[in-house]
Amino acid sequence: MFHYDVFVEKLNNLPEGEEVQLAVRDLSPGIHKYCYSNVKALVSPDAEKYENKLQVRFGRGQTHSNPYSIKILEQVERIPERWR
Amino acid sequence: MAYLDNREFIKALDAAGELVTIEQEVDWDLEAGAIVRKVCEEKGPSPLMNKIKDYPGHRYLGAPLANYRKLALSMGMDADSSIPQIAEEYLKRTSSPPIKPVLLPKEEAPCKENILMGEDADLFLLPGPMVHEGDGGRYLATWHFVVTKDPDNGDVNWGMYRQMVYDRKTMTGPLLPFSDGGKVFHGKYKPRGEAMPFATVIGPDPLSAIAASAPSPIPETEFTGMLMQQPVSLVKCETVDLEVPAYAEIIIEGEILPDVSLEEGPFGEYTGYRTSPRDLRAVYRIKAITHRNNPITTISNMGIPTDEGQLLRSFSLGLEMEKLLRSQGIPVTGVYMLPESTHHLVVVGVKAIYTNIATQIAQTVFGSKLGPWFHMVMVVDDKTDIYNVDEVIHALSTRCHPINGIHIYQGVGTPLYPFLSAAERIKSVGPKVLFDCTFPLDWDPLNELPSLVSFKNVYPKEIQEKVLNNWEKYGFKS
């Protein structure tokens, strides 16, 4: 079962072992399913490398056949303070 | 007497056999969307879903206006009214004097039965559906409109701009620069660094929704009154200086931020495709949610024809074009956009009394404010029934000269055209084509002009009458 998913243009946007900033969706069941978080994370095409499984999707919703894994390092706030 | 709200309209749909009430629990995660999609593709009755998983007390109404019977009902007409009859009534009402709205006090407005402000206003407390697998998020706002106001002249706009739930306080969605709301946001608020107040109206009465999707220069608050033939009732918002329909199901209030954009999409679009890829879009930051008890979230599921967006835009765009062409003195017999063309193909009937009249028609409509929304104009003669697809296809296939009758233009389009390249979509270019399906006026009527072979054309009147009068006696059903 996937814990998060992410949309990318191409797999190059998910370099292994490098810190990346992503908008990921929480896939936990319940009313908050598909809620977005902006995070800094490490990702890997090895589905077992990190603790959470990541479904990769492309620009029009197509799923990548190989599951990834993700380790979230920190949350990132993209809404400027004055609007929060 | 107009329907005050969706709930009265639902009773009318039910009485006309255009409603199915689903009592078993339906999942907001794809199941509800799939039900609505199948209904659209089969042109079936609207589903009213009374139990939504995870959301006790909430309901869905899908495909509320996705066929002409429902459109007729929304206007208080017989469900079996013909398209020309519906068009005639629509034109009659929308050519009458505008009717200003009335303002109700808060205590009389059903949309204020529940008020959630500040931290209590959480978008995930509403059952935003995951409409299609692979969508960018949950689209809470698909059959709705967004209310905004010009900061300088106070003009109010109601526009149908889809909105995706991003997080508990944020929605995102495209606000195209050439749309009425987009012009004000990109042209005024954004350059000034100011947030644009908005109010999203979910589950409006059917005629308010039609007004919001109609491309008319008349303010939607007054246009709705013209359609209803009585003033629409509005109520002031809680946190922004805007007014919303008092009988709507759900209102979401907030601001569109001028200096930040977030990802939105992809989503199934009116063209029947996911064309525009995921992109950075306008950010709607919410301040309050108000709603009726047991609110009904309306779902329009865009995909292959026919959904209400395709039907209503086709219907209203076609009629606005007819008004425009008549205002220019062009002798049109009618204008019809086939909903199956996702409002891309306009069929114009005309009494061709001068050469190049088809070109004049095409240039007039392509160059108008309506122009970005379609790219194909087909002009037929005054004997062709523009509402009869068989006659329209026959005219296209037999009267349009492949070289002299097809004219190509460059114009303004939308980034949602499936046939555009990625680069063309960024620039919103809009190539256009005219199919002139009228025979040249200088053809000798005796020796050059083909004669149409049809029941009405090649039999004397008395033979036609004899056959028609004996039709059932022969054994045929009328």
Short mmCIF file of C-alpha atoms in Angstrom, two decimals, chain B:
data_model
loop_
_atom_site.label_atom_id
_atom_site.label_comp_id
_atom_site.label_asym_id
_atom_site.label_seq_id
_atom_site.Cartn_x
_atom_site.Cartn_y
_atom_site.Cartn_z
CA MET B 1 -42.52 29.96 -10.86
CA ALA B 2 -38.75 29.35 -10.72
CA TYR B 3 -37.10 26.78 -8.45
CA LEU B 4 -35.70 28.62 -5.46
CA ASP B 5 -33.08 25.98 -4.92
CA ASN B 6 -31.65 22.69 -6.02
CA ARG B 7 -33.99 20.78 -3.72
CA GLU B 8 -37.12 21.99 -5.52
CA PHE B 9 -35.41 21.19 -8.83
CA ILE B 10 -34.62 17.67 -7.60
CA LYS B 11 -38.34 17.09 -6.96
CA ALA B 12 -39.08 18.19 -10.53
CA LEU B 13 -36.39 15.86 -11.90
CA ASP B 14 -37.90 13.02 -9.92
CA ALA B 15 -41.44 13.73 -11.15
CA ALA B 16 -40.19 13.67 -14.75
CA GLY B 17 -38.29 10.40 -14.36
CA GLU B 18 -34.92 12.16 -14.49
CA LEU B 19 -33.70 11.21 -11.00
CA VAL B 20 -32.43 8.03 -9.39
CA THR B 21 -32.11 8.13 -5.59
CA ILE B 22 -29.30 5.91 -4.28
CA GLU B 23 -29.72 4.96 -0.63
CA GLN B 24 -26.74 2.60 -0.32
CA GLU B 25 -23.47 4.13 0.84
CA VAL B 26 -21.33 5.54 -1.99
CA ASP B 27 -17.59 6.16 -1.71
CA TRP B 28 -16.44 9.73 -2.47
CA ASP B 29 -13.14 8.17 -3.65
CA LEU B 30 -13.91 7.38 -7.33
CA GLU B 31 -17.21 5.50 -6.93
CA ALA B 32 -19.39 8.64 -6.97
CA GLY B 33 -17.46 10.02 -9.93
CA ALA B 34 -17.79 6.75 -11.83
CA ILE B 35 -21.56 6.72 -11.29
CA VAL B 36 -21.89 10.26 -12.64
CA ARG B 37 -19.59 9.51 -15.62
CA LYS B 38 -21.66 6.52 -16.68
CA VAL B 39 -24.84 8.58 -16.35
CA CYS B 40 -23.37 11.26 -18.65
CA GLU B 41 -22.32 8.72 -21.27
CA GLU B 42 -25.74 7.09 -21.24
CA LYS B 43 -27.59 10.45 -21.01
CA GLY B 44 -29.31 8.98 -17.98
CA PRO B 45 -31.21 10.35 -14.97
CA SER B 46 -29.32 12.35 -12.34
CA PRO B 47 -28.10 10.32 -9.34
CA LEU B 48 -28.98 11.68 -5.89
CA MET B 49 -26.66 9.89 -3.47
CA ASN B 50 -28.02 10.09 0.06
CA LYS B 51 -25.17 8.38 1.94
CA ILE B 52 -21.54 9.35 1.42
CA LYS B 53 -18.80 7.27 3.04
CA ASP B 54 -17.01 9.18 5.83
CA TYR B 55 -19.48 12.09 5.55
CA PRO B 56 -22.68 11.47 7.48
CA GLY B 57 -25.40 13.98 6.69
CA HIS B 58 -23.90 14.94 3.33
CA ARG B 59 -25.32 14.11 -0.08
CA TYR B 60 -24.35 14.33 -3.77
CA LEU B 61 -26.35 15.27 -6.85
CA GLY B 62 -24.61 14.26 -10.07
CA ALA B 63 -25.14 15.36 -13.67
CA PRO B 64 -27.87 17.86 -12.76
CA LEU B 65 -28.25 19.39 -16.24
CA ALA B 66 -26.60 16.93 -18.60
CA ASN B 67 -29.43 16.53 -21.12
CA TYR B 68 -32.00 18.76 -22.79
CA ARG B 69 -34.91 17.31 -20.80
CA LYS B 70 -33.29 18.51 -17.58
CA LEU B 71 -32.54 21.89 -19.16
CA ALA B 72 -36.20 22.24 -20.14
CA LEU B 73 -37.29 21.30 -16.61
CA SER B 74 -34.91 23.83 -15.07
CA MET B 75 -36.76 26.55 -16.99
CA GLY B 76 -40.15 25.26 -15.85
CA MET B 77 -40.92 23.86 -19.32
CA ASP B 78 -42.19 20.44 -20.30
CA ALA B 79 -39.34 17.92 -20.27
CA ASP B 80 -40.15 16.92 -23.85
CA SER B 81 -39.80 20.44 -25.24
CA SER B 82 -37.76 20.53 -28.45
CA ILE B 83 -34.40 22.29 -28.63
CA PRO B 84 -35.85 25.12 -30.78
CA GLN B 85 -38.63 25.58 -28.20
CA ILE B 86 -36.14 25.74 -25.33
CA ALA B 87 -33.98 28.13 -27.36
CA GLU B 88 -36.96 30.36 -28.14
CA GLU B 89 -37.93 30.56 -24.47
CA TYR B 90 -34.31 31.21 -23.43
CA LEU B 91 -33.98 34.00 -25.98
CA LYS B 92 -37.32 35.51 -24.95
CA ARG B 93 -36.31 35.63 -21.28
CA THR B 94 -32.78 36.84 -21.89
CA SER B 95 -33.96 39.62 -24.18
CA SER B 96 -36.34 41.01 -21.58
CA PRO B 97 -35.30 43.79 -19.15
CA PRO B 98 -32.69 42.73 -16.56
CA ILE B 99 -34.07 41.93 -13.09
CA LYS B 100 -31.96 43.08 -10.16
CA PRO B 101 -31.42 40.68 -7.23
CA VAL B 102 -32.86 41.13 -3.73
CA LEU B 103 -30.82 40.91 -0.54
CA LEU B 104 -32.11 38.67 2.24
CA PRO B 105 -31.20 39.09 5.89
CA LYS B 106 -28.86 36.41 7.21
CA GLU B 107 -31.50 34.73 9.35
CA GLU B 108 -33.63 33.98 6.27
CA ALA B 109 -30.80 32.44 4.23
CA PRO B 110 -30.66 28.62 4.30
CA CYS B 111 -26.99 28.69 3.25
CA LYS B 112 -26.24 30.16 6.72
CA GLU B 113 -27.71 27.25 8.70
CA ASN B 114 -24.16 26.18 9.55
CA ILE B 115 -21.23 28.61 9.79
CA LEU B 116 -17.61 27.47 10.17
CA MET B 117 -15.02 30.20 10.66
CA GLY B 118 -11.30 30.36 11.36
CA GLU B 119 -9.84 27.06 12.48
CA ASP B 120 -13.20 25.32 12.13
CA ALA B 121 -13.23 26.01 8.38
CA ASP B 122 -11.63 22.84 7.03
CA LEU B 123 -12.16 21.87 3.39
CA PHE B 124 -11.90 18.18 4.27
CA LEU B 125 -15.09 18.45 6.30
CA LEU B 126 -16.80 18.67 2.90
CA PRO B 127 -17.05 15.53 0.72
CA GLY B 128 -14.94 16.70 -2.20
CA PRO B 129 -15.00 13.75 -4.58
CA MET B 130 -12.02 12.15 -6.29
CA VAL B 131 -13.84 12.39 -9.59
CA HIS B 132 -11.46 10.45 -11.92
CA GLU B 133 -8.56 8.13 -11.17
CA GLY B 134 -5.37 10.10 -11.70
CA ASP B 135 -6.87 13.53 -11.05
CA GLY B 136 -4.54 15.95 -9.29
CA GLY B 137 -6.80 16.09 -6.25
CA ARG B 138 -10.33 16.11 -4.96
CA TYR B 139 -12.47 18.47 -7.01
CA LEU B 140 -14.97 19.97 -4.61
CA ALA B 141 -16.05 22.56 -7.13
CA THR B 142 -17.21 21.17 -10.46
CA TRP B 143 -20.83 22.38 -10.67
CA HIS B 144 -20.62 25.69 -8.92
CA PHE B 145 -19.49 29.23 -9.57
CA VAL B 146 -16.92 31.60 -8.11
CA VAL B 147 -18.12 35.09 -7.17
CA THR B 148 -15.60 37.94 -7.46
CA LYS B 149 -15.77 41.71 -7.75
CA ASP B 150 -13.88 44.39 -9.70
CA PRO B 151 -12.11 46.60 -7.12
CA ASP B 152 -12.58 49.76 -9.18
CA ASN B 153 -16.11 49.68 -10.55
CA GLY B 154 -17.69 47.09 -8.26
CA ASP B 155 -18.83 44.86 -11.15
CA VAL B 156 -19.60 41.38 -9.86
CA ASN B 157 -18.71 38.27 -11.84
CA TRP B 158 -19.96 34.70 -11.48
CA GLY B 159 -17.65 32.28 -13.26
CA MET B 160 -17.36 28.50 -13.41
CA TYR B 161 -13.68 27.98 -12.62
CA ARG B 162 -12.90 24.51 -11.33
CA GLN B 163 -11.30 24.21 -7.89
CA MET B 164 -9.22 21.41 -6.43
CA VAL B 165 -8.73 20.88 -2.71
CA TYR B 166 -5.01 21.29 -1.93
CA ASP B 167 -5.00 21.22 1.86
CA ARG B 168 -7.51 21.98 4.61
CA LYS B 169 -7.30 25.73 3.99
CA THR B 170 -6.37 25.92 0.31
CA MET B 171 -7.85 25.25 -3.09
CA THR B 172 -6.11 25.72 -6.43
CA GLY B 173 -7.48 26.12 -9.91
CA PRO B 174 -6.95 27.73 -13.32
CA LEU B 175 -8.06 31.36 -13.58
CA LEU B 176 -7.43 31.96 -17.27
CA PRO B 177 -6.38 35.52 -18.14
CA PHE B 178 -9.07 35.94 -20.83
CA SER B 179 -11.92 34.87 -18.52
CA ASP B 180 -13.94 37.62 -16.84
CA GLY B 181 -12.66 36.72 -13.38
CA GLY B 182 -9.14 36.23 -14.73
CA LYS B 183 -9.07 39.67 -16.37
CA VAL B 184 -9.80 41.34 -13.02
CA PHE B 185 -7.40 39.16 -11.02
CA HIS B 186 -4.44 39.30 -13.43
CA GLY B 187 -5.15 42.85 -14.56
CA LYS B 188 -5.88 44.56 -11.25
CA TYR B 189 -5.40 42.62 -8.01
CA LYS B 190 -2.18 40.82 -8.91
CA PRO B 191 -0.23 43.86 -10.15
CA ARG B 192 -1.32 45.73 -7.00
CA GLY B 193 -0.19 42.88 -4.74
CA GLU B 194 -3.71 42.57 -3.33
CA ALA B 195 -5.66 39.38 -2.61
CA MET B 196 -8.93 39.08 -4.52
CA PRO B 197 -11.93 38.17 -2.32
CA PHE B 198 -13.93 35.22 -3.62
CA ALA B 199 -16.93 33.11 -2.68
CA THR B 200 -17.49 29.67 -4.16
CA VAL B 201 -21.14 28.69 -4.52
CA ILE B 202 -21.67 24.92 -4.57
CA GLY B 203 -25.12 23.44 -5.28
CA PRO B 204 -26.70 26.58 -6.71
CA ASP B 205 -30.25 26.55 -8.07
CA PRO B 206 -30.13 25.46 -11.74
CA LEU B 207 -30.80 28.87 -13.31
CA SER B 208 -28.05 30.61 -11.31
CA ALA B 209 -25.67 27.93 -12.58
CA ILE B 210 -26.86 28.48 -16.15
CA ALA B 211 -26.35 32.23 -15.77
CA ALA B 212 -22.82 31.65 -14.47
CA SER B 213 -21.94 29.59 -17.53
CA ALA B 214 -23.63 31.86 -20.08
CA PRO B 215 -21.34 34.21 -22.05
CA SER B 216 -23.56 37.27 -21.68
CA PRO B 217 -22.44 40.85 -20.99
CA ILE B 218 -25.37 41.23 -18.56
CA PRO B 219 -24.35 40.82 -14.88
CA GLU B 220 -25.12 37.27 -13.76
CA THR B 221 -27.07 38.51 -10.74
CA GLU B 222 -29.52 40.18 -13.15
CA PHE B 223 -29.29 37.50 -15.86
CA THR B 224 -30.42 34.91 -13.31
CA GLY B 225 -33.44 37.09 -12.55
CA MET B 226 -34.26 37.24 -16.26
CA LEU B 227 -34.13 33.45 -16.51
CA MET B 228 -36.09 33.00 -13.30
CA GLN B 229 -38.49 35.81 -14.25
CA GLN B 230 -38.15 37.02 -10.68
CA PRO B 231 -35.26 38.44 -8.62
CA VAL B 232 -32.67 35.99 -7.35
CA SER B 233 -32.25 36.12 -3.55
CA LEU B 234 -28.75 36.89 -2.32
CA VAL B 235 -27.19 37.17 1.13
CA LYS B 236 -23.98 38.84 2.33
CA CYS B 237 -20.95 36.70 2.99
CA GLU B 238 -19.45 36.43 6.48
CA THR B 239 -15.84 37.38 5.81
CA VAL B 240 -15.67 39.00 2.38
CA ASP B 241 -17.57 41.88 0.76
CA LEU B 242 -19.57 39.74 -1.65
CA GLU B 243 -23.12 38.40 -1.94
CA VAL B 244 -24.09 34.82 -2.76
CA PRO B 245 -27.36 32.99 -3.56
CA ALA B 246 -29.15 32.54 -0.26
CA TYR B 247 -30.55 29.11 -1.18
CA ALA B 248 -27.29 27.54 -2.38
CA GLU B 249 -26.05 24.43 -0.58
CA ILE B 250 -22.48 25.34 0.36
CA ILE B 251 -20.52 28.61 0.33
CA ILE B 252 -16.74 28.81 0.69
CA GLU B 253 -15.34 32.29 1.34
CA GLY B 254 -11.76 33.48 1.09
CA GLU B 255 -9.12 35.25 -0.96
CA ILE B 256 -7.20 34.49 -4.14
CA LEU B 257 -3.54 35.20 -3.36
CA PRO B 258 -1.62 37.54 -5.69
CA ASP B 259 1.92 36.33 -5.14
CA VAL B 260 1.86 32.56 -4.92
CA SER B 261 0.81 29.71 -7.14
CA LEU B 262 0.51 26.02 -6.35
CA GLU B 263 0.08 22.86 -8.39
CA GLU B 264 -3.32 21.92 -9.78
CA GLY B 265 -4.52 19.22 -12.10
CA PRO B 266 -4.64 17.16 -14.06
CA PHE B 267 -8.41 16.91 -14.38
CA GLY B 268 -10.86 15.56 -16.93
CA GLU B 269 -11.87 18.52 -19.04
CA TYR B 270 -14.87 19.61 -21.08
CA THR B 271 -13.16 18.49 -24.27
CA GLY B 272 -13.38 14.90 -23.06
CA TYR B 273 -9.64 14.61 -22.41
CA ARG B 274 -7.03 15.47 -19.83
CA THR B 275 -5.29 17.96 -22.06
CA SER B 276 -3.67 20.59 -19.93
CA PRO B 277 -1.00 18.99 -17.79
CA ARG B 278 -0.53 19.71 -14.16
CA ASP B 279 0.62 23.27 -13.69
CA LEU B 280 1.00 26.08 -11.19
CA ARG B 281 -2.37 27.76 -10.73
CA ALA B 282 -4.26 30.37 -8.71
CA VAL B 283 -4.38 29.81 -4.95
CA TYR B 284 -7.70 30.20 -3.08
CA ARG B 285 -7.10 30.54 0.65
CA ILE B 286 -10.30 30.04 2.65
CA LYS B 287 -11.65 31.96 5.63
CA ALA B 288 -15.13 30.49 6.17
CA ILE B 289 -17.49 27.75 5.08
CA THR B 290 -21.26 28.05 5.44
CA HIS B 291 -23.78 25.42 4.42
CA ARG B 292 -27.31 24.17 4.66
CA ASN B 293 -28.29 21.26 6.86
CA ASN B 294 -27.72 17.96 5.01
CA PRO B 295 -25.99 19.81 2.20
CA ILE B 296 -26.00 18.48 -1.36
CA THR B 297 -22.69 18.81 -3.20
CA THR B 298 -23.28 18.95 -6.95
CA ILE B 299 -20.94 16.97 -9.19
CA SER B 300 -20.35 17.60 -12.87
CA ASN B 301 -18.07 14.95 -14.30
CA MET B 302 -16.28 16.22 -17.35
CA GLY B 303 -15.30 13.68 -19.96
CA ILE B 304 -16.61 12.41 -23.28
CA PRO B 305 -20.03 13.90 -24.11
CA THR B 306 -22.39 14.75 -22.70
CA ASP B 307 -22.04 16.56 -19.40
CA GLU B 308 -23.75 19.80 -18.36
CA GLY B 309 -20.75 21.96 -19.11
CA GLN B 310 -20.76 20.79 -22.72
CA LEU B 311 -24.53 21.05 -23.06
CA LEU B 312 -25.02 24.44 -21.45
CA ARG B 313 -22.00 26.11 -22.99
CA SER B 314 -23.02 24.81 -26.40
CA PHE B 315 -26.58 25.99 -25.87
CA SER B 316 -25.80 29.45 -24.51
CA LEU B 317 -22.78 30.15 -26.74
CA GLY B 318 -24.87 29.28 -29.79
CA LEU B 319 -27.68 31.59 -28.77
CA GLU B 320 -25.34 34.48 -27.92
CA MET B 321 -23.80 34.05 -31.36
CA GLU B 322 -27.24 34.16 -32.92
CA LYS B 323 -27.95 37.45 -31.15
CA LEU B 324 -24.59 38.82 -32.30
CA LEU B 325 -25.10 37.84 -35.94
CA ARG B 326 -28.64 39.23 -36.01
CA SER B 327 -27.40 42.47 -34.46
CA GLN B 328 -25.12 42.78 -37.49
CA GLY B 329 -28.08 42.37 -39.83
CA ILE B 330 -26.93 38.98 -41.13
CA PRO B 331 -30.01 36.95 -42.20
CA VAL B 332 -29.35 33.84 -40.10
CA THR B 333 -32.08 31.24 -39.60
CA GLY B 334 -30.49 29.91 -36.42
CA VAL B 335 -27.26 28.95 -34.69
CA TYR B 336 -26.64 25.62 -32.97
CA MET B 337 -23.61 24.14 -31.29
CA LEU B 338 -23.70 20.38 -30.99
CA PRO B 339 -22.98 19.39 -27.37
CA GLU B 340 -21.19 16.32 -28.75
CA SER B 341 -18.67 18.71 -30.27
CA THR B 342 -17.90 19.99 -26.74
CA HIS B 343 -18.87 23.45 -28.01
CA HIS B 344 -16.20 23.45 -30.71
CA LEU B 345 -18.48 23.22 -33.76
CA VAL B 346 -21.03 25.93 -34.59
CA VAL B 347 -23.64 25.32 -37.24
CA VAL B 348 -25.14 28.51 -38.68
CA GLY B 349 -28.14 28.48 -41.02
CA VAL B 350 -28.31 31.50 -43.33
CA LYS B 351 -30.27 32.80 -46.27
CA ALA B 352 -27.26 33.39 -48.52
CA ILE B 353 -28.18 36.57 -50.34
CA TYR B 354 -24.64 37.74 -51.14
CA THR B 355 -21.31 36.12 -51.92
CA ASN B 356 -18.94 35.40 -49.01
CA ILE B 357 -21.70 35.66 -46.43
CA ALA B 358 -20.25 32.54 -44.80
CA THR B 359 -16.87 34.27 -44.47
CA GLN B 360 -18.54 37.28 -42.89
CA ILE B 361 -20.28 35.02 -40.38
CA ALA B 362 -17.07 33.21 -39.48
CA GLN B 363 -15.03 36.39 -39.08
CA THR B 364 -17.73 37.98 -36.93
CA VAL B 365 -18.00 35.09 -34.47
CA PHE B 366 -14.31 34.14 -34.42
CA GLY B 367 -13.41 37.76 -33.68
CA SER B 368 -15.95 38.17 -30.89
CA LYS B 369 -15.51 37.67 -27.14
CA LEU B 370 -16.93 34.18 -27.66
CA GLY B 371 -14.26 33.29 -30.19
CA PRO B 372 -11.66 31.56 -27.99
CA TRP B 373 -14.15 28.83 -27.04
CA PHE B 374 -14.63 27.18 -30.44
CA HIS B 375 -12.70 26.67 -33.64
CA MET B 376 -15.08 25.30 -36.28
CA VAL B 377 -17.87 27.17 -38.01
CA MET B 378 -20.10 25.43 -40.50
CA VAL B 379 -22.48 27.56 -42.55
CA VAL B 380 -25.47 25.89 -44.20
CA ASP B 381 -28.35 27.27 -46.22
CA ASP B 382 -31.74 28.26 -44.86
CA LYS B 383 -33.34 24.97 -45.99
CA THR B 384 -31.09 22.83 -43.77
CA ASP B 385 -32.40 22.00 -40.30
CA ILE B 386 -29.44 22.93 -38.11
CA TYR B 387 -30.78 20.76 -35.24
CA ASN B 388 -30.92 17.64 -37.42
CA VAL B 389 -27.51 15.94 -37.29
CA ASP B 390 -28.28 13.83 -40.37
CA GLU B 391 -28.96 16.94 -42.45
CA VAL B 392 -25.91 18.72 -41.04
CA ILE B 393 -23.58 15.81 -41.87
CA HIS B 394 -25.14 15.51 -45.30
CA ALA B 395 -24.58 19.22 -45.96
CA LEU B 396 -20.94 19.02 -44.83
CA SER B 397 -20.25 15.94 -46.90
CA THR B 398 -21.87 17.12 -50.12
CA ARG B 399 -21.82 20.91 -50.29
CA CYS B 400 -18.45 21.93 -48.88
CA HIS B 401 -15.87 22.23 -51.66
CA PRO B 402 -12.60 20.86 -50.23
CA ILE B 403 -10.59 23.72 -51.70
CA ASN B 404 -12.97 26.69 -52.13
CA GLY B 405 -15.17 25.92 -49.17
CA ILE B 406 -12.63 25.41 -46.39
CA HIS B 407 -11.01 28.54 -44.97
CA ILE B 408 -8.34 28.59 -42.27
CA TYR B 409 -7.65 31.47 -39.87
CA GLN B 410 -5.35 32.15 -36.96
CA GLY B 411 -7.05 33.35 -33.79
CA VAL B 412 -7.21 33.16 -30.02
CA GLY B 413 -7.86 29.82 -28.39
CA THR B 414 -7.68 28.10 -25.05
CA PRO B 415 -4.88 25.90 -23.73
CA LEU B 416 -7.44 23.13 -23.38
CA TYR B 417 -7.71 22.33 -27.11
CA PRO B 418 -6.52 18.70 -27.36
CA PHE B 419 -5.11 19.16 -30.88
CA LEU B 420 -2.68 21.95 -29.95
CA SER B 421 0.99 21.29 -29.34
CA ALA B 422 2.42 22.06 -25.92
CA ALA B 423 4.02 25.26 -27.27
CA GLU B 424 0.77 26.40 -28.87
CA ARG B 425 -1.11 25.82 -25.62
CA ILE B 426 1.23 28.07 -23.69
CA LYS B 427 0.49 30.90 -26.12
CA SER B 428 -3.26 30.16 -26.26
CA VAL B 429 -3.20 30.24 -30.04
CA GLY B 430 -6.42 29.21 -31.70
CA PRO B 431 -6.41 28.11 -35.35
CA LYS B 432 -9.92 28.28 -36.78
CA VAL B 433 -11.71 26.75 -39.75
CA LEU B 434 -14.80 27.67 -41.72
CA PHE B 435 -16.71 25.05 -43.69
CA ASP B 436 -18.82 26.92 -46.20
CA CYS B 437 -21.60 24.48 -47.07
CA THR B 438 -23.58 26.86 -49.27
CA PHE B 439 -23.64 26.52 -53.03
CA PRO B 440 -22.17 29.51 -54.91
CA LEU B 441 -24.74 32.17 -55.77
CA ASP B 442 -23.51 32.51 -59.35
CA TRP B 443 -24.36 28.92 -60.27
CA ASP B 444 -27.05 28.67 -62.90
CA PRO B 445 -30.10 27.42 -60.97
CA LEU B 446 -31.38 25.48 -64.00
CA ASN B 447 -28.20 23.87 -65.26
CA GLU B 448 -25.61 23.86 -62.47
CA LEU B 449 -27.32 23.79 -59.08
CA PRO B 450 -27.97 20.22 -57.81
CA SER B 451 -31.56 19.44 -56.78
CA LEU B 452 -32.00 17.99 -53.34
CA VAL B 453 -33.84 14.68 -53.46
CA SER B 454 -35.98 14.52 -50.37
CA PHE B 455 -39.58 13.79 -49.46
CA LYS B 456 -40.30 17.53 -49.15
CA ASN B 457 -38.47 18.49 -52.31
CA VAL B 458 -39.31 16.08 -55.15
CA TYR B 459 -42.97 15.25 -54.53
CA PRO B 460 -45.91 17.53 -55.30
CA LYS B 461 -47.64 18.92 -52.25
CA GLU B 462 -50.78 16.85 -52.83
CA ILE B 463 -48.76 13.61 -52.92
CA GLN B 464 -46.95 14.55 -49.71
CA GLU B 465 -50.30 15.27 -48.01
CA LYS B 466 -51.82 12.04 -49.28
CA VAL B 467 -48.91 9.97 -47.96
CA LEU B 468 -48.85 11.76 -44.62
CA ASN B 469 -52.62 11.44 -44.15
CA ASN B 470 -52.44 7.70 -44.89
CA TRP B 471 -49.28 6.97 -42.98
CA GLU B 472 -50.84 5.01 -40.15
CA LYS B 473 -53.30 3.31 -42.48
CA TYR B 474 -50.32 1.97 -44.44
CA GLY B 475 -49.19 0.36 -41.16
CA PHE B 476 -46.50 2.82 -40.06
CA LYS B 477 -46.32 4.40 -36.61
CA SER B 478 -46.39 8.20 -36.49
#
